[in-house]
Each structure stands twice: as structure tokens, then as C-alpha cells.
Tab-separated table of C-alpha atoms in Angstrom:
chain	number	residue	atom	x	y	z
A	1	MET	CA	7.998	-10.442	19.458
A	2	ARG	CA	4.052	-10.323	18.359
A	3	LYS	CA	2.701	-10.739	15.441
A	4	ILE	CA	-0.134	-7.813	14.951
A	5	ASN	CA	-1.588	-8.774	11.654
A	6	VAL	CA	-2.799	-5.419	9.647
A	7	PHE	CA	-6.352	-5.474	8.451
A	8	ASP	CA	-6.155	-2.969	5.619
A	9	THR	CA	-9.692	-1.278	5.132
A	10	THR	CA	-8.940	1.356	2.287
A	11	LEU	CA	-11.006	-0.222	-0.208
A	12	ARG	CA	-13.795	-0.272	2.031
A	13	ASP	CA	-14.006	2.320	4.202
A	14	GLY	CA	-11.046	4.600	2.989
A	15	GLU	CA	-13.183	4.889	-0.290
A	16	GLN	CA	-16.195	6.079	1.346
A	17	SER	CA	-13.883	9.386	2.038
A	18	ALA	CA	-16.069	12.152	0.843
A	19	GLY	CA	-15.204	12.560	-3.185
A	20	VAL	CA	-13.720	9.106	-3.619
A	21	ASN	CA	-14.650	7.378	-6.516
A	22	LEU	CA	-12.422	3.977	-7.382
A	23	ASN	CA	-13.599	1.596	-10.202
A	24	PHE	CA	-13.453	-1.850	-10.711
A	25	GLN	CA	-9.446	-1.720	-12.378
A	26	GLU	CA	-8.721	1.107	-9.861
A	27	LYS	CA	-8.972	-0.918	-6.665
A	28	LEU	CA	-7.773	-4.513	-8.227
A	29	GLU	CA	-4.906	-2.480	-9.038
A	30	ILE	CA	-5.062	-1.129	-4.985
A	31	ALA	CA	-5.468	-4.664	-3.865
A	32	LYS	CA	-2.228	-6.242	-5.755
A	33	GLN	CA	-0.010	-3.857	-4.204
A	34	LEU	CA	-1.277	-4.170	-0.783
A	35	GLU	CA	-0.776	-7.431	-1.624
A	36	ARG	CA	2.969	-6.905	-2.145
A	37	LEU	CA	3.048	-4.893	0.851
A	38	GLY	CA	2.472	-7.861	2.720
A	39	VAL	CA	-0.832	-6.676	4.437
A	40	ASP	CA	-2.458	-10.204	6.238
A	41	ILE	CA	-6.603	-9.346	5.416
A	42	ILE	CA	-7.842	-7.316	2.292
A	43	GLU	CA	-11.545	-5.705	3.232
A	44	ALA	CA	-12.138	-4.806	-0.235
A	45	GLY	CA	-15.835	-3.783	-0.095
A	46	PHE	CA	-19.272	-3.939	0.505
A	47	PRO	CA	-20.925	-6.778	-1.591
A	48	ALA	CA	-24.636	-6.448	-0.379
A	49	SER	CA	-24.248	-2.781	-1.254
A	50	SER	CA	-24.152	-2.436	-5.330
A	51	GLN	CA	-23.641	-4.422	-8.322
A	52	GLY	CA	-20.208	-2.539	-8.977
A	53	ASP	CA	-19.143	-3.125	-5.373
A	54	PHE	CA	-19.633	-6.936	-5.007
A	55	ALA	CA	-17.775	-7.505	-8.674
A	56	SER	CA	-15.005	-5.970	-7.628
A	57	VAL	CA	-14.282	-7.639	-4.056
A	58	GLN	CA	-15.295	-10.620	-6.180
A	59	ALA	CA	-12.126	-10.232	-9.074
A	60	ILE	CA	-10.043	-9.176	-6.273
A	61	ALA	CA	-10.885	-12.622	-3.876
A	62	ARG	CA	-10.185	-14.600	-7.338
A	63	THR	CA	-7.131	-12.419	-8.240
A	64	VAL	CA	-5.077	-11.901	-4.790
A	65	LYS	CA	-4.122	-14.953	-2.736
A	66	GLY	CA	-0.972	-13.611	-0.503
A	67	SER	CA	-3.042	-11.587	1.687
A	68	SER	CA	-7.192	-13.055	3.060
A	69	ILE	CA	-9.934	-11.177	1.702
A	70	THR	CA	-12.842	-10.100	3.652
A	71	GLY	CA	-15.962	-8.070	2.949
A	72	LEU	CA	-18.349	-6.626	5.392
A	73	ALA	CA	-22.182	-7.439	5.499
A	74	ARG	CA	-24.471	-6.283	8.180
A	75	SER	CA	-26.200	-8.534	10.162
A	76	LEU	CA	-29.072	-9.582	7.603
A	77	GLU	CA	-29.468	-13.030	5.931
A	78	ARG	CA	-29.485	-11.375	2.394
A	79	ASP	CA	-25.681	-9.670	3.399
A	80	ILE	CA	-24.236	-12.545	4.536
A	81	GLU	CA	-25.348	-14.658	1.282
A	82	THR	CA	-23.740	-12.135	-1.223
A	83	THR	CA	-20.981	-11.646	0.985
A	84	TRP	CA	-20.168	-15.748	0.534
A	85	GLU	CA	-21.166	-15.430	-2.930
A	86	ALA	CA	-18.394	-12.638	-3.529
A	87	LEU	CA	-15.771	-14.475	-1.266
A	88	LYS	CA	-16.184	-18.199	-1.851
A	89	ASP	CA	-13.634	-18.337	-4.399
A	90	SER	CA	-10.978	-16.682	-2.421
A	91	ALA	CA	-8.017	-18.616	-0.740
A	92	GLU	CA	-9.604	-17.693	2.121
A	93	PRO	CA	-13.079	-16.981	2.695
A	94	ARG	CA	-13.470	-14.390	5.725
A	95	ILE	CA	-16.426	-12.152	6.396
A	96	HIS	CA	-16.656	-8.817	8.829
A	97	VAL	CA	-20.476	-8.681	9.993
A	98	PHE	CA	-21.567	-5.921	12.533
A	99	ILE	CA	-23.700	-4.395	14.327
A	100	ALA	CA	-24.100	-1.290	16.927
A	101	THR	CA	-23.960	-2.154	20.413
A	102	SER	CA	-24.094	1.783	21.981
A	103	PRO	CA	-27.128	2.983	24.000
A	104	ILE	CA	-28.119	6.013	21.433
A	105	HIS	CA	-27.171	3.332	17.929
A	106	MET	CA	-29.458	0.414	19.532
A	107	GLN	CA	-32.291	3.219	20.526
A	108	TYR	CA	-32.122	5.448	17.928
A	109	LYS	CA	-30.362	3.935	14.825
A	110	LEU	CA	-31.294	0.132	15.079
A	111	LYS	CA	-34.460	0.580	17.848
A	112	MET	CA	-33.940	-2.831	19.336
A	113	THR	CA	-33.065	-3.707	23.133
A	114	PRO	CA	-30.080	-5.326	23.991
A	115	GLU	CA	-31.343	-8.237	23.990
A	116	GLN	CA	-32.747	-8.259	20.677
A	117	VAL	CA	-29.096	-6.991	19.494
A	118	ILE	CA	-27.428	-10.507	21.554
A	119	GLU	CA	-30.174	-11.913	19.706
A	120	ASN	CA	-29.920	-10.987	16.200
A	121	ALA	CA	-25.409	-10.700	16.446
A	122	VAL	CA	-25.576	-14.752	17.580
A	123	ALA	CA	-27.836	-15.501	14.998
A	124	ALA	CA	-25.140	-14.068	12.457
A	125	VAL	CA	-22.677	-14.899	13.392
A	126	LYS	CA	-24.057	-18.622	13.475
A	127	LEU	CA	-25.445	-18.105	10.193
A	128	ALA	CA	-21.880	-16.706	8.314
A	129	LYS	CA	-20.153	-19.939	10.317
A	130	LYS	CA	-21.921	-22.526	7.921
A	131	THR	CA	-19.979	-20.967	5.436
A	132	PHE	CA	-17.069	-18.566	6.236
A	133	PRO	CA	-13.981	-20.259	8.164
A	134	GLN	CA	-12.882	-16.879	9.804
A	135	VAL	CA	-16.018	-15.023	10.905
A	136	GLN	CA	-14.843	-11.636	12.292
A	137	TRP	CA	-17.970	-9.748	14.336
A	138	SER	CA	-17.804	-6.068	14.977
A	139	ALA	CA	-19.550	-3.787	18.161
A	140	GLU	CA	-20.607	-0.775	15.973
A	141	ASP	CA	-19.174	2.183	18.115
A	142	ALA	CA	-17.707	0.382	20.917
A	143	SER	CA	-16.029	2.462	22.303
A	144	ARG	CA	-19.360	4.443	23.824
A	145	SER	CA	-20.800	1.105	24.806
A	146	ASP	CA	-21.264	-0.201	27.933
A	147	LEU	CA	-18.820	-2.383	29.252
A	148	PRO	CA	-21.173	-4.955	31.051
A	149	PHE	CA	-22.903	-5.085	27.465
A	150	LEU	CA	-19.800	-5.441	25.347
A	151	ALA	CA	-18.493	-8.538	27.599
A	152	LYS	CA	-21.885	-10.118	27.487
A	153	ILE	CA	-22.214	-9.596	23.584
A	154	ILE	CA	-18.849	-10.887	22.560
A	155	GLN	CA	-18.954	-13.939	24.996
A	156	ALA	CA	-22.007	-14.403	22.966
A	157	VAL	CA	-21.074	-14.107	19.665
A	158	ILE	CA	-17.594	-16.320	20.302
A	159	ASP	CA	-19.567	-19.409	21.477
A	160	ALA	CA	-21.526	-18.745	18.120
A	161	GLY	CA	-18.250	-19.404	15.848
A	162	ALA	CA	-16.595	-16.232	15.720
A	163	THR	CA	-12.655	-15.914	15.442
A	164	VAL	CA	-12.145	-12.264	15.521
A	165	ILE	CA	-13.529	-9.758	17.831
A	166	ASN	CA	-13.399	-5.826	16.654
A	167	LEU	CA	-13.918	-3.292	19.352
A	168	PRO	CA	-14.218	0.011	16.726
A	169	ASP	CA	-13.890	3.768	17.795
A	170	THR	CA	-16.465	4.700	14.692
A	171	VAL	CA	-16.923	7.878	15.457
A	172	GLY	CA	-13.304	8.484	16.793
A	173	TYR	CA	-14.800	9.402	20.024
A	174	THR	CA	-11.850	7.976	22.481
A	175	THR	CA	-9.097	8.217	23.934
A	176	PRO	CA	-5.525	5.863	23.846
A	177	TYR	CA	-6.466	5.619	27.764
A	178	GLU	CA	-9.636	4.727	27.970
A	179	ILE	CA	-9.326	2.378	25.005
A	180	GLY	CA	-6.973	0.780	26.838
A	181	GLN	CA	-9.345	0.304	29.981
A	182	MET	CA	-11.824	-1.310	27.476
A	183	PHE	CA	-9.378	-4.006	25.823
A	184	GLY	CA	-8.071	-4.209	29.633
A	185	TYR	CA	-11.686	-4.485	30.594
A	186	VAL	CA	-12.667	-7.012	28.452
A	187	SER	CA	-9.806	-8.859	27.546
A	188	GLU	CA	-10.362	-10.114	31.788
A	189	ASN	CA	-14.260	-10.032	32.180
A	190	VAL	CA	-15.104	-12.630	28.581
A	191	SER	CA	-14.097	-15.833	29.790
A	192	ASN	CA	-13.567	-17.202	26.531
A	193	ILE	CA	-11.580	-14.415	24.462
A	194	ASP	CA	-8.654	-16.886	24.470
A	195	ARG	CA	-11.017	-18.180	21.537
A	196	ALA	CA	-10.609	-14.801	19.325
A	197	ILE	CA	-8.132	-12.184	18.169
A	198	LEU	CA	-9.454	-9.310	19.163
A	199	SER	CA	-9.153	-6.100	16.503
A	200	THR	CA	-8.727	-2.435	16.977
A	201	HIS	CA	-10.284	-0.067	14.402
A	202	ASN	CA	-10.027	3.870	15.457
A	203	HIS	CA	-11.096	6.761	13.340
A	204	ASP	CA	-9.754	10.329	14.115
A	205	ASP	CA	-11.926	12.935	14.688
A	206	LEU	CA	-9.865	13.731	17.413
A	207	GLY	CA	-7.083	13.461	15.889
A	208	MET	CA	-5.665	10.346	18.308
A	209	ALA	CA	-6.887	7.595	15.739
A	210	VAL	CA	-2.858	6.491	16.086
A	211	ALA	CA	-2.337	6.986	19.023
A	212	ASN	CA	-5.049	4.580	20.262
A	213	SER	CA	-5.027	1.734	17.819
A	214	LEU	CA	-0.863	1.440	19.448
A	215	ALA	CA	-2.950	2.359	22.679
A	216	ALA	CA	-5.129	-1.405	22.367
A	217	ILE	CA	-2.105	-2.875	20.702
A	218	GLN	CA	-0.595	-2.385	24.196
A	219	ASN	CA	-3.540	-3.857	25.894
A	220	GLY	CA	-4.045	-6.506	24.133
A	221	ALA	CA	-5.329	-5.888	20.209
A	222	GLY	CA	-4.257	-8.690	18.110
A	223	GLN	CA	-5.021	-7.309	14.842
A	224	VAL	CA	-5.327	-3.774	13.917
A	225	GLU	CA	-7.430	-2.030	11.217
A	226	CYS	CA	-6.586	0.839	9.331
A	227	THR	CA	-5.904	2.469	5.722
A	228	VAL	CA	-3.408	3.960	3.512
A	229	ASN	CA	-2.863	7.638	3.675
A	230	GLY	CA	-5.421	7.493	6.653
A	231	ILE	CA	-8.220	7.916	4.034
A	232	GLY	CA	-11.708	7.686	5.429
A	233	GLU	CA	-15.256	8.790	6.251
A	234	ARG	CA	-15.209	12.701	7.965
A	235	ALA	CA	-11.452	12.996	9.389
A	236	GLY	CA	-10.128	9.083	8.177
A	237	ASN	CA	-8.375	6.408	9.815
A	238	ALA	CA	-5.608	4.912	11.384
A	239	SER	CA	-3.005	5.733	9.330
A	240	LEU	CA	-1.661	2.530	8.163
A	241	GLU	CA	2.250	4.269	7.317
A	242	GLU	CA	2.127	5.480	10.827
A	243	ILE	CA	1.158	2.590	12.934
A	244	ALA	CA	3.499	-0.020	11.143
A	245	VAL	CA	6.441	2.238	11.453
A	246	ALA	CA	5.699	3.189	14.723
A	247	LEU	CA	5.981	-0.269	15.720
A	248	ASN	CA	9.232	-1.182	13.919
A	249	ILE	CA	10.727	2.110	15.313
A	250	ARG	CA	10.348	1.710	18.700
A	251	GLN	CA	10.177	-2.093	19.000
A	252	ASP	CA	11.789	-1.723	22.307
A	253	HIS	CA	8.758	-0.523	24.202
A	254	TYR	CA	5.372	-2.119	21.900
A	255	LYS	CA	7.855	-5.878	21.507
A	256	ALA	CA	5.262	-6.332	18.397
A	257	ASP	CA	5.569	-6.003	14.278
A	258	THR	CA	3.379	-6.303	11.383
A	259	GLY	CA	6.217	-8.477	8.940
A	260	LEU	CA	4.724	-5.574	6.577
A	261	VAL	CA	7.304	-5.217	3.470
A	262	LEU	CA	8.262	-1.221	4.450
A	263	LYS	CA	9.795	-0.643	1.310
A	264	GLU	CA	6.467	-0.975	-0.234
A	265	ILE	CA	5.407	1.809	1.855
A	266	LYS	CA	5.764	4.577	-0.368
A	267	ARG	CA	5.075	3.299	-3.528
A	268	THR	CA	1.214	2.019	-1.755
A	269	SER	CA	0.899	6.093	-0.162
A	270	SER	CA	1.261	7.259	-4.227
A	271	LEU	CA	-0.658	4.784	-5.883
A	272	VAL	CA	-3.995	5.382	-3.508
A	273	SER	CA	-3.067	8.728	-3.321
A	274	LYS	CA	-3.182	9.129	-7.777
A	275	LEU	CA	-6.599	7.089	-8.086
A	276	THR	CA	-8.414	8.196	-5.282
A	277	GLY	CA	-7.217	12.307	-5.868
A	278	MET	CA	-6.674	12.696	-2.168
A	279	VAL	CA	-3.253	14.608	-1.541
A	280	VAL	CA	-0.914	13.009	0.554
A	281	PRO	CA	-0.175	16.742	3.054
A	282	ASN	CA	3.244	17.914	2.358
A	283	ASN	CA	3.882	17.263	6.632
A	284	LYS	CA	2.260	13.854	6.757
A	285	ALA	CA	4.574	11.877	9.092
A	286	VAL	CA	6.567	8.363	7.574
A	287	VAL	CA	5.652	9.364	3.285
A	288	GLY	CA	5.186	13.400	3.582
A	289	ALA	CA	7.040	14.604	1.009
A	290	ASN	CA	8.807	16.866	3.996
A	291	ALA	CA	8.933	13.893	5.918
A	292	PHE	CA	12.962	13.785	5.674
A	293	ALA	CA	13.335	17.294	4.438
A	294	HIS	CA	15.782	19.075	6.679
A	295	GLU	CA	15.866	23.381	6.657
A	296	SER	CA	17.167	24.539	10.147
A	297	GLY	CA	20.550	25.054	9.598
A	298	ILE	CA	20.878	23.121	13.112
A	299	HIS	CA	19.182	20.110	11.661
A	300	GLN	CA	21.177	20.527	8.655
A	301	ASP	CA	24.087	20.255	9.944
A	302	GLY	CA	23.542	17.600	12.556
A	303	VAL	CA	21.963	15.159	10.333
A	304	LEU	CA	25.090	15.907	7.788
A	305	LYS	CA	27.735	14.581	10.853
A	306	ASN	CA	25.130	12.034	11.818
A	307	LYS	CA	21.669	11.146	10.633
A	308	GLU	CA	20.438	9.997	14.020
A	309	THR	CA	21.211	13.334	15.686
A	310	TYR	CA	17.616	13.876	13.970
A	311	GLU	CA	16.206	11.610	11.883
A	312	ILE	CA	14.692	8.191	13.103
A	313	ILE	CA	12.728	6.897	10.408
A	314	THR	CA	15.550	6.593	6.520
A	315	PRO	CA	13.993	7.513	3.777
A	316	GLU	CA	15.230	3.826	2.567
A	317	LEU	CA	13.077	2.157	5.122
A	318	VAL	CA	9.845	2.891	3.652
A	319	GLY	CA	10.997	3.024	-0.225
A	320	VAL	CA	11.911	6.825	-0.458
A	321	SER	CA	14.208	7.419	-3.225
A	322	SER	CA	15.989	10.402	-3.989
A	323	ASN	CA	14.440	12.371	-7.120
A	324	ARG	CA	17.370	11.382	-9.531
A	325	MET	CA	17.326	10.317	-13.613
A	326	VAL	CA	16.435	7.089	-14.017
A	327	LEU	CA	16.099	7.042	-17.491
A	328	GLY	CA	16.742	8.931	-20.888
A	329	LYS	CA	15.915	9.042	-24.118
A	330	HIS	CA	18.374	7.110	-25.116
A	331	SER	CA	17.100	4.553	-23.194
A	332	GLY	CA	15.762	1.033	-24.315
A	333	ARG	CA	12.561	-0.581	-24.129
A	334	HIS	CA	14.252	-3.477	-22.325
A	335	ALA	CA	15.866	-1.226	-19.536
A	336	PHE	CA	12.647	0.810	-19.288
A	337	LYS	CA	10.822	-2.745	-19.163
A	338	GLU	CA	13.367	-3.627	-16.438
A	339	LYS	CA	12.942	-0.462	-14.517
A	340	LEU	CA	9.143	-0.574	-14.466
A	341	MET	CA	9.396	-4.196	-13.253
A	342	GLU	CA	11.327	-2.676	-10.598
A	343	LEU	CA	8.578	0.116	-9.762
A	344	GLY	CA	5.411	-2.966	-9.204
A	345	PHE	CA	4.471	-2.739	-13.061
A	346	ASN	CA	2.204	-6.415	-13.988
A	347	GLY	CA	0.528	-4.786	-16.892
A	348	THR	CA	0.227	-6.272	-20.470
A	349	GLU	CA	2.579	-5.853	-22.699
A	350	GLU	CA	-0.136	-3.869	-24.805
A	351	GLN	CA	-0.038	-1.309	-21.854
A	352	LEU	CA	4.309	-1.562	-21.253
A	353	GLN	CA	4.052	-0.538	-24.918
A	354	LYS	CA	1.401	1.932	-24.326
A	355	THR	CA	3.990	3.643	-21.563
A	356	PHE	CA	7.027	2.811	-23.596
A	357	VAL	CA	5.676	5.024	-26.089
A	358	ALA	CA	4.536	7.629	-23.412
A	359	PHE	CA	7.723	7.465	-21.953
A	360	LYS	CA	9.410	8.456	-25.478
A	361	ASP	CA	7.086	11.277	-26.013
A	362	LEU	CA	8.022	12.633	-22.208
A	363	ALA	CA	12.146	12.112	-22.739
A	364	ASP	CA	11.637	14.389	-25.796
A	365	LYS	CA	10.179	16.989	-23.892
A	366	LYS	CA	11.639	16.546	-19.996
A	367	LYS	CA	15.759	16.237	-19.732
A	368	ASP	CA	15.464	14.347	-16.522
A	369	ILE	CA	12.790	11.794	-15.953
A	370	THR	CA	12.355	10.434	-12.214
A	371	GLU	CA	10.945	7.152	-10.969
A	372	ASP	CA	8.157	9.925	-9.913
A	373	ASP	CA	7.447	10.514	-13.643
A	374	LEU	CA	7.287	6.549	-14.444
A	375	PHE	CA	5.177	6.075	-11.742
A	376	ALA	CA	2.250	9.023	-13.201
A	377	LEU	CA	3.452	7.073	-16.544
A	378	MET	CA	2.566	3.605	-15.189
A	379	THR	CA	-0.086	4.655	-13.491
A	380	GLU	CA	-1.700	6.200	-16.108
A	381	ALA	CA	-1.402	3.303	-18.384
A	382	THR	CA	-2.706	0.287	-16.569
A	383	VAL	CA	-5.495	2.160	-14.640
A	384	GLY	CA	-5.519	5.533	-15.630
A	385	SER	CA	-8.006	5.737	-18.080
A	386	SER	CA	-11.514	4.058	-18.630
A	387	VAL	CA	-13.085	2.699	-21.929
A	388	ALA	CA	-12.970	5.591	-24.426
A	389	HIS	CA	-16.333	6.207	-25.289
A	390	TYR	CA	-15.177	9.834	-26.264
A	391	GLU	CA	-11.204	9.618	-27.103
A	392	LEU	CA	-9.879	13.789	-27.559
A	393	GLU	CA	-7.551	13.346	-30.735
A	394	THR	CA	-6.399	17.223	-31.135
A	395	LEU	CA	-6.685	20.353	-28.725
A	396	GLN	CA	-5.406	24.086	-29.510
A	397	VAL	CA	-6.060	26.988	-27.029
A	398	ASN	CA	-5.571	30.724	-28.097
A	399	TYR	CA	-4.780	32.670	-25.551
A	400	GLY	CA	-3.620	36.272	-25.053
A	401	THR	CA	-3.940	38.627	-22.450
A	402	THR	CA	-5.843	40.616	-24.826
A	403	ASN	CA	-7.592	38.167	-26.505
A	404	ILE	CA	-11.062	35.767	-25.240
A	405	PRO	CA	-9.526	32.208	-24.540
A	406	THR	CA	-10.431	30.417	-27.298
A	407	ALA	CA	-10.509	26.574	-28.028
A	408	THR	CA	-10.814	24.123	-30.597
A	409	ILE	CA	-10.911	20.475	-29.919
A	410	THR	CA	-11.073	17.609	-32.341
A	411	MET	CA	-13.324	14.365	-30.812
A	412	LYS	CA	-14.000	11.004	-30.655
A	413	LEU	CA	-17.209	10.262	-30.315
A	414	PRO	CA	-18.729	7.037	-28.813
A	415	THR	CA	-20.442	6.152	-32.191
A	416	GLY	CA	-16.433	6.330	-33.957
A	417	GLU	CA	-17.777	9.758	-35.794
A	418	THR	CA	-15.128	12.557	-35.254
A	419	VAL	CA	-16.607	15.963	-34.705
A	420	GLN	CA	-14.828	19.393	-34.210
A	421	GLU	CA	-15.853	22.406	-31.775
A	422	ALA	CA	-15.209	25.395	-30.916
A	423	ALA	CA	-16.378	27.863	-27.833
A	424	THR	CA	-14.864	30.854	-24.973
A	425	GLY	CA	-14.567	31.100	-21.569
A	426	SER	CA	-12.649	33.341	-19.348
A	427	GLY	CA	-9.790	31.562	-18.749
A	428	SER	CA	-8.180	28.409	-21.242
A	429	VAL	CA	-9.224	25.306	-18.753
A	430	GLU	CA	-13.142	27.464	-18.846
A	431	ALA	CA	-12.806	27.513	-22.607
A	432	ILE	CA	-11.558	24.131	-23.232
A	433	TYR	CA	-14.491	22.629	-20.508
A	434	ASN	CA	-17.035	24.875	-22.588
A	435	THR	CA	-15.964	22.973	-25.340
A	436	LEU	CA	-16.329	19.621	-24.661
A	437	GLU	CA	-19.690	20.533	-23.345
A	438	ARG	CA	-20.452	21.460	-26.896
A	439	VAL	CA	-19.000	17.835	-28.104
A	440	ILE	CA	-20.862	15.467	-25.128
A	441	ASP	CA	-24.116	17.913	-26.135
A	442	GLU	CA	-25.478	17.603	-22.805
A	443	GLU	CA	-24.826	19.328	-19.161
A	444	VAL	CA	-21.835	18.492	-17.270
A	445	LEU	CA	-21.417	20.328	-14.199
A	446	LEU	CA	-18.000	21.323	-12.901
A	447	THR	CA	-17.475	20.820	-9.162
A	448	ASN	CA	-14.444	20.237	-8.171
A	449	TYR	CA	-10.807	21.462	-9.853
A	450	ARG	CA	-7.480	20.681	-8.819
A	451	ILE	CA	-4.008	20.503	-10.542
A	452	GLN	CA	-0.589	19.621	-8.514
A	453	SER	CA	2.790	18.403	-10.555
A	454	THR	CA	4.228	15.026	-10.332
A	455	THR	CA	8.189	16.378	-9.215
A	456	ALA	CA	9.697	19.771	-8.881
A	457	GLY	CA	10.357	21.961	-11.962
A	458	ARG	CA	8.715	23.546	-14.779
A	459	ASP	CA	9.164	20.691	-17.006
A	460	SER	CA	7.284	18.266	-14.167
A	461	LEU	CA	4.482	16.249	-15.156
A	462	ALA	CA	1.018	18.305	-14.653
A	463	GLU	CA	-2.158	15.794	-13.082
A	464	VAL	CA	-5.214	16.995	-12.839
A	465	TYR	CA	-8.045	15.931	-10.765
A	466	VAL	CA	-11.364	16.978	-11.325
A	467	THR	CA	-15.652	15.827	-9.794
A	468	VAL	CA	-17.906	16.044	-12.570
A	469	LYS	CA	-21.874	15.854	-12.553
A	470	TYR	CA	-22.669	13.937	-15.398
A	471	ASP	CA	-26.327	12.195	-16.016
A	472	GLY	CA	-27.508	12.556	-12.469
A	473	THR	CA	-24.023	11.263	-11.301
A	474	GLU	CA	-21.464	12.675	-10.023
A	475	SER	CA	-18.008	11.389	-11.010
A	476	SER	CA	-14.245	11.576	-10.402
A	477	GLY	CA	-11.312	11.731	-13.604
A	478	ARG	CA	-7.831	12.638	-13.715
A	479	GLY	CA	-5.428	13.685	-16.521
A	480	THR	CA	-1.345	13.189	-16.889
A	481	ALA	CA	0.050	15.429	-19.359
A	482	HIS	CA	3.228	17.548	-19.777
A	483	ASP	CA	0.427	20.380	-20.532
A	484	VAL	CA	-1.474	21.754	-18.045
A	485	LEU	CA	-3.753	22.512	-20.737
A	486	GLU	CA	-4.321	18.685	-22.044
A	487	ALA	CA	-3.957	17.746	-18.577
A	488	SER	CA	-7.009	19.274	-17.921
A	489	ALA	CA	-9.255	17.844	-20.819
A	490	LYS	CA	-8.219	14.499	-20.330
A	491	ALA	CA	-9.207	14.568	-16.542
A	492	TYR	CA	-13.065	15.766	-17.812
A	493	ILE	CA	-13.151	13.347	-20.348
A	494	ASN	CA	-12.014	10.706	-17.852
A	495	ALA	CA	-14.419	11.374	-15.715
A	496	VAL	CA	-17.358	11.896	-17.818
A	497	ASN	CA	-16.020	8.101	-19.355
A	498	ARG	CA	-16.312	6.890	-15.657
A	499	THR	CA	-19.793	7.557	-15.340
A	500	ILE	CA	-20.801	5.642	-18.752
A	501	ASN	CA	-19.025	2.528	-17.195
A	502	ARG	CA	-20.700	2.536	-14.746
A	503	LYS	CA	-24.414	3.299	-16.013
A	504	GLN	CA	-23.337	0.308	-18.714
A	505	PHE	CA	-22.284	-1.852	-16.222
A	506	ASN	CA	-24.867	-1.742	-13.743
A	507	GLU	CA	-27.737	-1.790	-16.687
A	508	GLN	CA	-25.796	-5.541	-17.720
A	509	ARG	CA	-26.207	-6.178	-13.733
A	510	THR	CA	-29.898	-6.622	-12.368
A	511	ASN	CA	-29.141	-8.874	-9.997
A	512	PRO	CA	-25.465	-8.737	-7.680
A	513	LEU	CA	-25.523	-13.236	-7.340
A	514	ASN	CA	-25.457	-13.515	-10.749
A	515	VAL	CA	-21.955	-11.261	-11.498
């Protein structure tokens, strides 16, 4: 059975999804969960792109030791040196350096000749190899590159010290047959290819990212690059969970496996979904809500007689448990802590106590507390809140079919002062947001609002995700509460606090090398 290395780029390529805005603590939490999942390589970010990215990559490199941490770099001396500063304290410093190789990219984006591109790539790899034991080189837009040129530049960068060669379908253009041909050509026409691992990285613009990844593995790729839930720029990336489960279920066909801890898949998917605000579609393969649901009577009858009639993947394989009650209002702190540990909680005692208080409050309102409820409370306590510049103290909403909705809010300001404001709106949520804008005393433009429940039933927790433009910056926020309106207020305040935190961080960090 051939081992396929999993290169997860959720924190780099995945975070480039429109509307996704992860902060420092959220990135670290996702990285720790990816480590529990058993990911071989975590691409933690693009250190030279911003001070915030540098700090996140550095913190992940210093914290996560069970996975190799890497950072993206252009073929520029500054990028490579900055990436080393961010990653030098990791267990296995690794860099991912790239340059475009397709005719259209070389001519219009780089404005370089093929010879200049080879020279630039070789120089970058040689510089990176001076400090990094592992150097991955990527041929951006490889799937639209001329194969003889691709073979020539790969030969050169391997001689320069590259240990991994990535051939990405950057724009999601290729097909399974074509990507198989490309990997086959490189394997046959690059004489030193045995000194490097071939990697595949595919986008989903034509809906073939997973199929292309599997075809590349069949044709020699020893590493697959993917994201949790398939998130990423445009239509997204190849889905980690779909590739991992496909290789596991069809070992007879692919003769390869990732070695991931598959029972951590559902938990990883849920965490990424909650922190990015990107909902997993119900019909999403492996992790969607309907992935193990059987509506058809014929299917139900077959599954009752023998699950294998219609269920090729068991829910338990990927960590999906029944939505049964796991704790109640009489559960003690010890049992509560043990259950959170089972769910992957690794927060502080203060965060544990905060989650326990929230749990007791919820148990007074909701009879059945499920794992999904606990996961939501746990996420909110550990990574769900920013430094609280603005804090919600009380919220009162008056609403009636013949009355004008009015919200009255008591808030604690960054100065420590407590103020109370009221405002009206065409609906309850608008009244709340008009009141909050009065308190903040600056324009806050709401650009996106979405609400969902953690579980089925009228007593479910509400999760609200918003995107706002505040102080010249677009920021996302989220809030969780038993009450929809309270969750809406929390999400709005969270977005504003995140903007302030980011602004203060940038003011404190003037040089990324000093982070």
C-alpha cells in the first residue's frame, strides 16, 4: 500500500475564499486540529504577505510539532528570507516556493522569457536550500504549460535542491485523463525525478478537483494538496475528506492510503465551517448532513436489512455520531470536562469554566444537549471571541405586528464606560444594528448576514455570521446564543472587535521580521 502525503492548504489557499477572515487564534486552533487529523504537511500561510500572516505562521510553527509546517513564498529573496524567519523554530522547516510556467503567465503576468523563468526558479531554490532541509517547488499553472519546457525546468530545480515538485491545476482547467498524461510525461522525461516527490494541487472550477487529484495519484503523485471542505479561491480546492475517504474505501483500486485519523474528519470539517462561516452543503460528500441519510423507501428497506446495500461509508468511519443527548442539566463539571476532552478541547481552565457556565445556562433552556451543541459552546469559548473592546451587557427588543421594532442595548465601551442606547428599525435585527451603530458612533455597513441552527428542533442554538465594513476594513463576525436576536448582536459586535484587534496588531508590528 503506497503512502500518500497529505499537504493541507486550508490556512493559506482555503483562507483566500471570498469573505473568509481568520484571526490569529482561529488559525492556531485549526492547525492543532489538522495535527490531530494526522495531516503530514500544513501550509500555514504566506509569511511575506502581511504582518498578521507572518505572526500566525510563526506561532503555528512553534506550537505544532506532529505535522511539518510550511509557508508559501514567491521566487524573491525577501519572501524566502521572511519565510525562514517564520519557520526556523518548527520541527521540520519547509518552504513552498513557486513561479508560473505557462506561456500566458510568463508573457502577460511575469513578462519574462522561458529562460529567465528557469534562471529565476533555480536561483530561488538554491537560496531556499541554504536554510530549508525541505524545499517544495511549484510550477504555477502547470496544467497549461508546455510539457517539454515543464520537464526542463523541473530537471533544473531538482538539481538545485528541490525535494518536492508540485504540478498544480491552478485554474481548474484540466481533466483526469490530461493530468494523468502530464504526470506520466514528467515521470518519463525528467531523469532525476527519483530524487523528488511529485505533488498534485487542483482547483474545482470545472468540478473535477477531486477526480484530478485521484488521477494524479494513479499516475505517480506521492503528495496531494487539498483543503478541508474543499474551500478556496473561486470554486475552491480539492476536498481533503473526499480524497482521504476515496483512497480508504477504494484501496483495492488505488492501492494507496493517506494514513489520516479518519474519525477526526467530521470534527475538523465542523471546526473549519464554524470559524470560516462557510456552510457545508447538505449534499456534500462525506461530511454533508445528508451524507448518511436515506429518504427513499427502497433505500431505507435495504439499509435496515444490510447497511452495505446503500451505505459504502459508515458514519463512524469519519466521526459522525448520532445526535443523541450526551449531557443534561444535572451533569457535573467532571463529566462535562471529560466529554469536552473527548471532543478535542485543549483550552485553559478559564475557558473550560466559561464553557461550563454557558452549558449550564443552555441546559436550563434546552432538554437535550448534543455533541453539536457542546462543540458550538466549546468553539465560542476557545476561539469564538476577540479581545472585547465592546461588550454586550443587556439587550431588550420590543416587537409586534402593529408596533415599530425597537431595541434597547446596554454596552460596555473600550474606555470601561457603560452606555445605554435605543433605536428603531424595519425589523428586530435592523433595530439592534441601528442601536449598536449609535453606541459605536461610527458607520458600520452590514454586507452579509446569515443565520443557521446547530441542531434540528425549536430549542436549537442559533449561529449568526455577518460581514461588515468598519473603519475602512471588511471583517467577518459570528455569534452563538439560544436566542436568535442575541446571537445577531454578538456577531455584529464580534466583527467590530476583530477589526479593532487587527488594526491595533498592524500598528504594533511595523516590520514582519520583528514579530
